[in-house]
Amino acid sequence: MSNNISRKVIKVAKGFDTQDGAGVSLQRVIGGPIKKLDPFLMLDAFKSDNPDDYIEGFPDHPHRGQQTLTYMIEGAMEHQDNKGNKGLLLPGMVQVMNAGRGIVHSEIPQQRDGMMFGFQFWLNLSSVDKMSEPWYKDIPSKDIEEVITPEKKVRVIAGHYEGIEGVVRNLRVKPIFLDVKLEPNTKFSVDIPDFDHNSFVYVFEGDGTFGGNQIKVEDRHIGVLENVDNNSLGLDEPIPNKLDAISGDKGVRFLFLSAKPLREPIVQYGPFVMNTQQEIQKAFLDYQLGRF
């Protein structure tokens, strides 16, 4: 890339504490204080060592019109769906599900105590893919390549970083998804291929400063980066093409995600995400008639 300029952080927020499923306590980040960040529809973070916060899990529920990605840090969660898929999500693993035209699934903890810690993302599907065939895939931790130096450990889950392509290659919006851990006072940079991309960091250990404006982002906070639609660039200023970060005195661990927006109408009702209200009504009808 010709420029060597970091995007700026334009918003920092902490997710809302809420419950979902059968009373699972979680922090809703995108879909909470950050309403939507096209094509990212939702980011939930769940972390607790109290079984009362997670033990009942997420019993059978439907989806249509999106893809989901679950990334487990600690704990064990079992997926089952009405297409005959079944999988056990363990630490370091990724689970990807294409809801497409409709799927009914459950996510149930497979532990009675201990820490349950992970993240779930919803990614939008374009209008041409919303009624695609549902599918599901587990990705073992050992299949996720890592870049390791004395100062950093970067898990390349999707997209490209330092010549490595992440193992998750079947998400329609083709995101960059990195899990970055930095030792104290360590610099880090990642290229962002297009100023159109919506990009963010979510810190879940320690703290650091992010972006060309060096904004501090602390544990359990999201930092949203500027893009072509929301920036303060002057007419003659070069387009920023990367993210710079520096870890704090205790180090930092964060997720970095970036993807090109779909720029399509979004009509959402719970787990149904379509382009029109009529399509939402059709989703309800199809689900009630057992067509998922």
mmCIF file of C-alpha atoms in Angstrom:
data_model
loop_
_atom_site.group_PDB
_atom_site.id
_atom_site.type_symbol
_atom_site.label_atom_id
_atom_site.label_comp_id
_atom_site.label_asym_id
_atom_site.label_seq_id
_atom_site.Cartn_x
_atom_site.Cartn_y
_atom_site.Cartn_z
ATOM 1 C CA MET A 1 0.000 0.000 0.000
ATOM 2 C CA SER A 2 1.237 3.474 -0.841
ATOM 3 C CA ASN A 3 0.100 5.280 2.304
ATOM 4 C CA ASN A 4 1.245 4.455 5.803
ATOM 5 C CA ILE A 5 -1.435 6.173 7.837
ATOM 6 C CA SER A 6 -3.630 4.710 10.554
ATOM 7 C CA ARG A 7 -7.360 5.190 10.661
ATOM 8 C CA LYS A 8 -8.699 7.071 13.668
ATOM 9 C CA VAL A 9 -11.007 5.738 16.356
ATOM 10 C CA ILE A 10 -14.301 7.640 16.140
ATOM 11 C CA LYS A 11 -16.286 5.969 18.931
ATOM 12 C CA VAL A 12 -15.576 3.962 22.088
ATOM 13 C CA ALA A 13 -18.412 2.186 23.888
ATOM 14 C CA LYS A 14 -19.118 -0.502 26.451
ATOM 15 C CA GLY A 15 -21.762 -3.103 25.672
ATOM 16 C CA PHE A 16 -25.096 -3.399 27.448
ATOM 17 C CA ASP A 17 -25.500 -6.120 30.056
ATOM 18 C CA THR A 18 -28.491 -8.236 29.100
ATOM 19 C CA GLN A 19 -29.782 -11.816 28.892
ATOM 20 C CA ASP A 20 -30.667 -13.996 25.935
ATOM 21 C CA GLY A 21 -31.631 -17.584 25.280
ATOM 22 C CA ALA A 22 -32.784 -19.259 28.487
ATOM 23 C CA GLY A 23 -31.336 -16.563 30.744
ATOM 24 C CA VAL A 24 -27.716 -16.455 29.562
ATOM 25 C CA SER A 25 -26.001 -13.309 30.861
ATOM 26 C CA LEU A 26 -23.996 -11.506 28.200
ATOM 27 C CA GLN A 27 -22.748 -8.158 26.980
ATOM 28 C CA ARG A 28 -24.364 -6.929 23.749
ATOM 29 C CA VAL A 29 -21.904 -4.682 21.942
ATOM 30 C CA ILE A 30 -23.005 -4.430 18.311
ATOM 31 C CA GLY A 31 -26.769 -4.421 18.477
ATOM 32 C CA GLY A 32 -26.357 -2.533 21.768
ATOM 33 C CA PRO A 33 -24.568 0.835 22.014
ATOM 34 C CA ILE A 34 -23.353 0.304 18.443
ATOM 35 C CA LYS A 35 -26.665 -0.285 16.671
ATOM 36 C CA LYS A 36 -25.274 -1.875 13.536
ATOM 37 C CA LEU A 37 -21.962 -1.733 11.714
ATOM 38 C CA ASP A 38 -22.790 -3.045 8.249
ATOM 39 C CA PRO A 39 -22.244 -5.935 7.555
ATOM 40 C CA PHE A 40 -21.838 -6.733 11.282
ATOM 41 C CA LEU A 41 -25.313 -7.065 12.791
ATOM 42 C CA MET A 42 -24.440 -8.212 16.301
ATOM 43 C CA LEU A 43 -21.566 -8.880 18.660
ATOM 44 C CA ASP A 44 -22.307 -10.593 21.946
ATOM 45 C CA ALA A 45 -19.589 -11.272 24.525
ATOM 46 C CA PHE A 46 -20.285 -13.841 27.234
ATOM 47 C CA LYS A 47 -17.959 -14.399 30.181
ATOM 48 C CA SER A 48 -18.826 -15.841 33.572
ATOM 49 C CA ASP A 49 -17.637 -18.504 36.004
ATOM 50 C CA ASN A 50 -21.081 -18.561 37.644
ATOM 51 C CA PRO A 51 -23.101 -21.464 36.171
ATOM 52 C CA ASP A 52 -26.345 -19.592 36.872
ATOM 53 C CA ASP A 53 -25.275 -17.102 34.194
ATOM 54 C CA TYR A 54 -25.034 -19.652 31.373
ATOM 55 C CA ILE A 55 -26.096 -23.185 32.305
ATOM 56 C CA GLU A 56 -29.430 -23.220 30.456
ATOM 57 C CA GLY A 57 -27.823 -22.033 27.228
ATOM 58 C CA PHE A 58 -29.776 -21.283 24.076
ATOM 59 C CA PRO A 59 -32.501 -23.896 23.434
ATOM 60 C CA ASP A 60 -33.985 -24.427 19.967
ATOM 61 C CA HIS A 61 -34.510 -21.157 18.091
ATOM 62 C CA PRO A 62 -34.673 -20.184 14.402
ATOM 63 C CA HIS A 63 -32.526 -18.004 12.145
ATOM 64 C CA ARG A 64 -32.983 -16.690 8.624
ATOM 65 C CA GLY A 65 -31.001 -14.264 6.476
ATOM 66 C CA GLN A 66 -27.609 -14.115 8.224
ATOM 67 C CA GLN A 67 -24.438 -16.033 9.028
ATOM 68 C CA THR A 68 -23.226 -16.545 12.587
ATOM 69 C CA LEU A 69 -19.686 -17.014 13.852
ATOM 70 C CA THR A 70 -18.954 -18.163 17.395
ATOM 71 C CA TYR A 71 -15.435 -17.970 18.838
ATOM 72 C CA MET A 72 -14.784 -19.806 22.100
ATOM 73 C CA ILE A 73 -12.083 -18.692 24.541
ATOM 74 C CA GLU A 74 -12.954 -20.971 27.480
ATOM 75 C CA GLY A 75 -15.650 -23.564 28.121
ATOM 76 C CA ALA A 76 -17.583 -26.078 26.027
ATOM 77 C CA MET A 77 -20.781 -25.517 24.029
ATOM 78 C CA GLU A 78 -22.718 -28.067 21.969
ATOM 79 C CA HIS A 79 -24.478 -27.120 18.739
ATOM 80 C CA GLN A 80 -27.358 -29.146 17.261
ATOM 81 C CA ASP A 81 -29.687 -28.178 14.434
ATOM 82 C CA ASN A 82 -32.639 -29.485 12.458
ATOM 83 C CA LYS A 83 -30.418 -30.278 9.461
ATOM 84 C CA GLY A 84 -28.725 -33.093 11.354
ATOM 85 C CA ASN A 85 -25.579 -31.187 12.308
ATOM 86 C CA LYS A 86 -23.980 -31.592 15.714
ATOM 87 C CA GLY A 87 -20.715 -30.210 17.053
ATOM 88 C CA LEU A 88 -18.852 -29.466 20.266
ATOM 89 C CA LEU A 89 -17.242 -26.031 20.485
ATOM 90 C CA LEU A 90 -14.109 -26.107 22.670
ATOM 91 C CA PRO A 91 -11.523 -23.440 23.658
ATOM 92 C CA GLY A 92 -9.887 -21.787 20.672
ATOM 93 C CA MET A 93 -12.419 -23.177 18.206
ATOM 94 C CA VAL A 94 -14.631 -21.345 15.721
ATOM 95 C CA GLN A 95 -18.115 -22.346 14.630
ATOM 96 C CA VAL A 96 -19.665 -20.903 11.474
ATOM 97 C CA MET A 97 -23.334 -21.299 10.521
ATOM 98 C CA ASN A 98 -25.087 -20.148 7.380
ATOM 99 C CA ALA A 99 -28.719 -19.624 8.360
ATOM 100 C CA GLY A 100 -29.691 -18.774 4.802
ATOM 101 C CA ARG A 101 -33.321 -19.617 4.080
ATOM 102 C CA GLY A 102 -33.819 -21.005 7.565
ATOM 103 C CA ILE A 103 -32.397 -23.206 10.286
ATOM 104 C CA VAL A 104 -33.411 -24.131 13.846
ATOM 105 C CA HIS A 105 -30.571 -24.812 16.270
ATOM 106 C CA SER A 106 -29.590 -24.948 19.923
ATOM 107 C CA GLU A 107 -26.398 -24.044 21.770
ATOM 108 C CA ILE A 108 -26.125 -25.742 25.151
ATOM 109 C CA PRO A 109 -23.165 -25.603 27.602
ATOM 110 C CA GLN A 110 -21.477 -28.957 28.208
ATOM 111 C CA GLN A 111 -20.153 -28.104 31.664
ATOM 112 C CA ARG A 112 -21.711 -27.752 35.082
ATOM 113 C CA ASP A 113 -19.256 -25.171 36.424
ATOM 114 C CA GLY A 114 -16.131 -23.207 35.506
ATOM 115 C CA MET A 115 -15.582 -20.366 33.068
ATOM 116 C CA MET A 116 -17.731 -19.906 29.953
ATOM 117 C CA PHE A 117 -16.130 -17.265 27.741
ATOM 118 C CA GLY A 118 -16.602 -16.462 24.089
ATOM 119 C CA PHE A 119 -18.098 -14.281 21.406
ATOM 120 C CA GLN A 120 -20.844 -14.563 18.832
ATOM 121 C CA PHE A 121 -21.104 -12.423 15.721
ATOM 122 C CA TRP A 122 -23.974 -12.109 13.274
ATOM 123 C CA LEU A 123 -22.954 -11.123 9.752
ATOM 124 C CA ASN A 124 -25.489 -9.994 7.204
ATOM 125 C CA LEU A 125 -26.139 -11.809 3.948
ATOM 126 C CA SER A 126 -26.812 -9.969 0.717
ATOM 127 C CA SER A 127 -30.281 -10.205 -0.817
ATOM 128 C CA VAL A 128 -29.096 -12.835 -3.311
ATOM 129 C CA ASP A 129 -27.779 -15.066 -0.496
ATOM 130 C CA LYS A 130 -30.515 -14.704 2.115
ATOM 131 C CA MET A 131 -32.413 -17.749 0.852
ATOM 132 C CA SER A 132 -29.292 -19.873 0.332
ATOM 133 C CA GLU A 133 -29.014 -23.437 1.604
ATOM 134 C CA PRO A 134 -28.216 -23.638 5.351
ATOM 135 C CA TRP A 135 -24.941 -25.209 6.460
ATOM 136 C CA TYR A 136 -22.739 -25.521 9.531
ATOM 137 C CA LYS A 137 -19.011 -26.002 10.129
ATOM 138 C CA ASP A 138 -16.734 -26.459 13.148
ATOM 139 C CA ILE A 139 -13.118 -25.289 12.880
ATOM 140 C CA PRO A 140 -10.685 -26.869 15.369
ATOM 141 C CA SER A 141 -8.275 -24.612 17.219
ATOM 142 C CA LYS A 142 -5.278 -26.406 15.679
ATOM 143 C CA ASP A 143 -6.395 -25.324 12.190
ATOM 144 C CA ILE A 144 -6.155 -21.606 13.036
ATOM 145 C CA GLU A 145 -2.704 -20.368 12.018
ATOM 146 C CA GLU A 146 -0.827 -18.012 14.315
ATOM 147 C CA VAL A 147 1.918 -15.404 13.986
ATOM 148 C CA ILE A 148 4.022 -15.588 17.156
ATOM 149 C CA THR A 149 6.934 -13.387 18.227
ATOM 150 C CA PRO A 150 8.257 -12.545 21.717
ATOM 151 C CA GLU A 151 6.021 -9.435 21.677
ATOM 152 C CA LYS A 152 2.807 -10.689 20.090
ATOM 153 C CA LYS A 153 0.553 -13.594 19.225
ATOM 154 C CA VAL A 154 -1.919 -13.114 16.377
ATOM 155 C CA ARG A 155 -4.484 -15.794 15.510
ATOM 156 C CA VAL A 156 -5.513 -15.318 11.879
ATOM 157 C CA ILE A 157 -9.120 -16.494 11.842
ATOM 158 C CA ALA A 158 -10.269 -14.882 8.586
ATOM 159 C CA GLY A 159 -8.750 -12.628 5.949
ATOM 160 C CA HIS A 160 -5.035 -11.985 5.530
ATOM 161 C CA TYR A 161 -2.249 -10.981 7.899
ATOM 162 C CA GLU A 162 1.504 -11.170 7.230
ATOM 163 C CA GLY A 163 1.094 -13.560 4.326
ATOM 164 C CA ILE A 164 -1.282 -15.927 6.134
ATOM 165 C CA GLU A 165 -4.876 -16.465 5.035
ATOM 166 C CA GLY A 166 -7.279 -17.369 7.816
ATOM 167 C CA VAL A 167 -8.980 -20.756 7.745
ATOM 168 C CA VAL A 168 -12.484 -19.219 7.774
ATOM 169 C CA ARG A 169 -13.038 -18.569 4.071
ATOM 170 C CA ASN A 170 -16.736 -19.276 3.585
ATOM 171 C CA LEU A 171 -18.261 -16.120 5.076
ATOM 172 C CA ARG A 172 -19.975 -14.215 2.275
ATOM 173 C CA VAL A 173 -18.778 -10.764 3.409
ATOM 174 C CA LYS A 174 -15.119 -11.910 3.486
ATOM 175 C CA PRO A 175 -14.081 -10.230 6.757
ATOM 176 C CA ILE A 176 -10.674 -9.823 8.307
ATOM 177 C CA PHE A 177 -10.825 -11.393 11.780
ATOM 178 C CA LEU A 178 -7.775 -11.422 14.047
ATOM 179 C CA ASP A 179 -7.318 -12.321 17.714
ATOM 180 C CA VAL A 180 -4.354 -10.192 18.825
ATOM 181 C CA LYS A 181 -2.412 -10.520 22.080
ATOM 182 C CA LEU A 182 0.383 -8.010 22.775
ATOM 183 C CA GLU A 183 2.935 -7.890 25.554
ATOM 184 C CA PRO A 184 3.154 -4.586 27.494
ATOM 185 C CA ASN A 185 4.029 -1.452 25.492
ATOM 186 C CA THR A 186 4.137 -3.250 22.137
ATOM 187 C CA LYS A 187 3.302 -1.693 18.770
ATOM 188 C CA PHE A 188 1.035 -3.458 16.268
ATOM 189 C CA SER A 189 -0.230 -2.637 12.778
ATOM 190 C CA VAL A 190 -2.618 -4.305 10.364
ATOM 191 C CA ASP A 191 -3.502 -3.230 6.831
ATOM 192 C CA ILE A 192 -7.123 -2.418 6.018
ATOM 193 C CA PRO A 193 -7.618 -2.966 2.288
ATOM 194 C CA ASP A 194 -10.392 -0.466 1.577
ATOM 195 C CA PHE A 195 -11.496 2.802 3.234
ATOM 196 C CA ASP A 196 -15.059 1.625 2.574
ATOM 197 C CA HIS A 197 -14.587 -1.165 5.142
ATOM 198 C CA ASN A 198 -16.306 -0.904 8.510
ATOM 199 C CA SER A 199 -13.705 -1.870 11.107
ATOM 200 C CA PHE A 200 -13.492 -2.154 14.879
ATOM 201 C CA VAL A 201 -11.526 -3.526 17.803
ATOM 202 C CA TYR A 202 -12.999 -5.206 20.853
ATOM 203 C CA VAL A 203 -10.671 -5.342 23.878
ATOM 204 C CA PHE A 204 -11.141 -8.243 26.275
ATOM 205 C CA GLU A 205 -7.907 -8.175 28.296
ATOM 206 C CA GLY A 206 -5.883 -5.167 29.439
ATOM 207 C CA ASP A 207 -5.970 -1.945 27.451
ATOM 208 C CA GLY A 208 -4.236 -0.121 24.648
ATOM 209 C CA THR A 209 -4.274 2.979 22.491
ATOM 210 C CA PHE A 210 -5.654 2.607 18.983
ATOM 211 C CA GLY A 211 -5.721 4.571 15.746
ATOM 212 C CA GLY A 212 -3.963 7.621 14.401
ATOM 213 C CA ASN A 213 -5.523 9.669 17.206
ATOM 214 C CA GLN A 214 -4.260 7.203 19.875
ATOM 215 C CA ILE A 215 -7.540 6.644 21.671
ATOM 216 C CA LYS A 216 -7.476 4.442 24.755
ATOM 217 C CA VAL A 217 -9.752 1.394 24.631
ATOM 218 C CA GLU A 218 -10.133 -0.610 27.831
ATOM 219 C CA ASP A 219 -11.292 -4.112 28.705
ATOM 220 C CA ARG A 220 -14.864 -4.924 27.563
ATOM 221 C CA HIS A 221 -14.998 -1.906 25.226
ATOM 222 C CA ILE A 222 -15.315 -1.558 21.460
ATOM 223 C CA GLY A 223 -13.444 1.013 19.411
ATOM 224 C CA VAL A 224 -15.005 1.827 16.025
ATOM 225 C CA LEU A 225 -12.741 3.149 13.279
ATOM 226 C CA GLU A 226 -13.444 5.877 10.757
ATOM 227 C CA ASN A 227 -14.344 4.961 7.174
ATOM 228 C CA VAL A 228 -15.411 6.620 3.939
ATOM 229 C CA ASP A 229 -18.845 7.501 5.378
ATOM 230 C CA ASN A 230 -17.701 8.848 8.734
ATOM 231 C CA ASN A 231 -14.400 10.714 8.966
ATOM 232 C CA SER A 232 -12.869 14.152 9.380
ATOM 233 C CA LEU A 233 -10.408 14.010 6.486
ATOM 234 C CA GLY A 234 -9.680 17.176 4.528
ATOM 235 C CA LEU A 235 -9.950 17.150 0.746
ATOM 236 C CA ASP A 236 -6.198 16.844 0.240
ATOM 237 C CA GLU A 237 -5.456 14.416 3.068
ATOM 238 C CA PRO A 238 -4.311 10.909 2.102
ATOM 239 C CA ILE A 239 -6.642 7.994 2.762
ATOM 240 C CA PRO A 240 -5.640 5.984 5.858
ATOM 241 C CA ASN A 241 -4.993 2.342 5.042
ATOM 242 C CA LYS A 242 -4.213 0.555 8.298
ATOM 243 C CA LEU A 243 -4.752 0.367 12.051
ATOM 244 C CA ASP A 244 -1.961 1.129 14.510
ATOM 245 C CA ALA A 245 -2.159 0.040 18.146
ATOM 246 C CA ILE A 246 0.078 0.169 21.218
ATOM 247 C CA SER A 247 -0.576 -2.009 24.252
ATOM 248 C CA GLY A 248 -0.712 -0.578 27.756
ATOM 249 C CA ASP A 249 1.518 -1.352 30.722
ATOM 250 C CA LYS A 250 -0.230 -4.690 31.346
ATOM 251 C CA GLY A 251 -0.503 -5.728 27.728
ATOM 252 C CA VAL A 252 -3.702 -6.117 25.729
ATOM 253 C CA ARG A 253 -5.746 -8.737 23.939
ATOM 254 C CA PHE A 254 -8.342 -7.707 21.392
ATOM 255 C CA LEU A 255 -10.327 -8.808 18.391
ATOM 256 C CA PHE A 256 -9.941 -6.882 15.142
ATOM 257 C CA LEU A 257 -12.642 -7.194 12.490
ATOM 258 C CA SER A 258 -13.106 -5.411 9.187
ATOM 259 C CA ALA A 259 -15.414 -5.962 6.211
ATOM 260 C CA LYS A 260 -16.939 -4.129 3.274
ATOM 261 C CA PRO A 261 -20.542 -3.023 3.942
ATOM 262 C CA LEU A 262 -23.349 -4.505 1.856
ATOM 263 C CA ARG A 263 -25.266 -1.210 1.743
ATOM 264 C CA GLU A 264 -28.651 -2.924 1.478
ATOM 265 C CA PRO A 265 -31.859 -2.252 3.427
ATOM 266 C CA ILE A 266 -31.966 -4.143 6.729
ATOM 267 C CA VAL A 267 -35.241 -5.181 8.315
ATOM 268 C CA GLN A 268 -34.691 -7.279 11.433
ATOM 269 C CA TYR A 269 -37.057 -8.954 13.829
ATOM 270 C CA GLY A 270 -35.159 -11.043 16.370
ATOM 271 C CA PRO A 271 -33.253 -13.783 14.527
ATOM 272 C CA PHE A 272 -34.793 -12.950 11.139
ATOM 273 C CA VAL A 273 -32.793 -10.449 9.067
ATOM 274 C CA MET A 274 -34.198 -9.589 5.649
ATOM 275 C CA ASN A 275 -34.514 -6.636 3.264
ATOM 276 C CA THR A 276 -38.252 -5.887 3.526
ATOM 277 C CA GLN A 277 -41.061 -6.148 6.060
ATOM 278 C CA GLN A 278 -42.890 -8.526 3.715
ATOM 279 C CA GLU A 279 -39.904 -10.884 3.816
ATOM 280 C CA ILE A 280 -39.958 -10.812 7.624
ATOM 281 C CA GLN A 281 -43.656 -11.745 7.601
ATOM 282 C CA LYS A 282 -42.872 -14.575 5.186
ATOM 283 C CA ALA A 283 -40.104 -15.792 7.524
ATOM 284 C CA PHE A 284 -42.561 -16.002 10.424
ATOM 285 C CA LEU A 285 -45.075 -17.863 8.270
ATOM 286 C CA ASP A 286 -42.480 -20.329 6.969
ATOM 287 C CA TYR A 287 -41.216 -20.998 10.492
ATOM 288 C CA GLN A 288 -44.727 -21.536 11.862
ATOM 289 C CA LEU A 289 -45.499 -23.939 9.003
ATOM 290 C CA GLY A 290 -42.322 -25.958 9.626
ATOM 291 C CA ARG A 291 -40.582 -24.951 6.388
ATOM 292 C CA PHE A 292 -37.202 -24.245 7.991
#
